[in-house]
Amino acid sequence: MRKRERWLTGALLLLMAAFVSLIGYSLMALTNLQEDLSRDPGEDMVWAIAQASYQNNLLLTQHAPDSGHRGNRALQHALLRGRLEVLLAPVQERFMERAGARESLLRIKKMLGTQQADHAQIQVDLHTIGQQIMRTRLDLAGERRDAHKRLLRLLIICIGGVMLAGGLLCWQLLRSLARVRQARDQARRLLDALEREKEARLRYRDFVSVMSHQLRTPLAVIDSSAQRLARQGADADSVQARSQRIRGSVRQLNQLIARVLQGLRVDEQRGEGITLECQRCDWEELVRQALDGFDDLITARPVELRWAPGIARPLWIECDRLWCVEVLANLVSNANKYSPPGAPIDIFVDSTDGMLLCSVSDSGPGIPAERLERLFEPFYRGQPQEGVGDGVGLGLSIARTLVHWHGGRLTAANRREGGACFTLQLPLRQ
């Protein structure tokens, strides 16, 4: 296909070059024709034959010797011979041969060389030669007009051919541009597909991160409850309460696994990644649910839940309950990890411009300014603190990813009074 188009483009270019060459030839021929028309030899020949006929007529007519130059036969005879020499000049030879008058002129010239020239016969011959010259002049003028018309016709055809070839080249160029745009659109679609594939792979990595990190907290609750059951006596109420806690943590683990597997299946079928199961939730209930998992882990510090003045309660929000609880659990776990023993954790709830604002503040040393930008990067951990347990640096990265899926933001800053403050912003969508 492309080879044929290249051949077509080359042929059109050659055709245009040929037409342009013909245009140049036509213009040159028109210029030469115009020069020929400007120096018409027939007009000079008509004048010369008319003068010769006039001189011969004076010789034929008897004038008195005292009648001036008309009566001077020698002068008139010389003038007649001069007119004949003009008519027989080499410049006019082709014209006279075409007119068929050269032989007659030579015969007249020969007759004038005799003593008894028949001026009556010469007058008849000159009249005949004049007619021949007039006819030849008209024929040449007609031929030149015909040549002029042919050159004009050729010029018009060449201009039309150039315009046609130019139009075909423009059409070919437009087709090429259309194919370029089509190829560019196809490349853009491929790039978009690659970006979606890349995003899908990142989602897979997120899922693995969620699985590896989020299972740690429920397992810690299960382990802690089991250890307390082992250390304490066989009190029925205590055993029942802790058994319910263990079962709740197990259900939470099962829900997390089911959601991750569901997201993987959806991603394989449609390439769109995990879907959110949004429902109308009371934000205070979500906060309480996130804190319930820390009853046995946060025993030596108070957790205060405060509301901005004028906030209507309950504060309803459209969100995925499971993922929002996980985000809050991550923020509370992070605050508990970096706060000194006995220092409080503050949770403050506000709303503005259709957005929910939930801040979780600790009483720790804060975050160095150079670490704030990288705080939410995967596998990046903050400044090590004495007594802080080991971690893999995924909690905040996962929390921001989950918030991003909801169309919100998660930011971090240092408080003036000390400690760090993480602010969660989510659209209410009431």
PDB file of N, CA and C in Angstrom, residues 48 111 125 168 182 208 370 412:
ATOM      1  N   ALA A  48       7.242  47.953 -50.892  1.00  0.00           N
ATOM      2  CA  ALA A  48       8.263  47.949 -51.940  1.00  0.00           C
ATOM      3  C   ALA A  48       7.651  47.678 -53.318  1.00  0.00           C
ATOM      4  N   MET A 111      14.710  42.167 -67.768  1.00  0.00           N
ATOM      5  CA  MET A 111      14.105  43.002 -68.801  1.00  0.00           C
ATOM      6  C   MET A 111      14.557  44.451 -68.668  1.00  0.00           C
ATOM      7  N   ASP A 125       3.206  42.338 -64.616  1.00  0.00           N
ATOM      8  CA  ASP A 125       3.894  41.395 -63.729  1.00  0.00           C
ATOM      9  C   ASP A 125       3.981  41.936 -62.292  1.00  0.00           C
ATOM     10  N   LEU A 168      -4.422  16.595  -6.959  1.00  0.00           N
ATOM     11  CA  LEU A 168      -4.188  15.193  -6.593  1.00  0.00           C
ATOM     12  C   LEU A 168      -3.126  15.076  -5.506  1.00  0.00           C
ATOM     13  N   GLN A 182      -4.582   9.027  12.262  1.00  0.00           N
ATOM     14  CA  GLN A 182      -5.088   7.721  12.687  1.00  0.00           C
ATOM     15  C   GLN A 182      -4.016   6.937  13.439  1.00  0.00           C
ATOM     16  N   VAL A 208      -1.433  -6.630  47.232  1.00  0.00           N
ATOM     17  CA  VAL A 208      -0.493  -7.452  48.011  1.00  0.00           C
ATOM     18  C   VAL A 208      -0.067  -6.714  49.279  1.00  0.00           C
ATOM     19  N   GLU A 370      12.205  17.383  56.283  1.00  0.00           N
ATOM     20  CA  GLU A 370      12.725  16.692  55.101  1.00  0.00           C
ATOM     21  C   GLU A 370      12.077  15.332  54.877  1.00  0.00           C
ATOM     22  N   ALA A 412      -0.322  15.303  55.979  1.00  0.00           N
ATOM     23  CA  ALA A 412       0.347  15.267  57.283  1.00  0.00           C
ATOM     24  C   ALA A 412       1.016  16.605  57.545  1.00  0.00           C
TER      25      ALA A 412
END
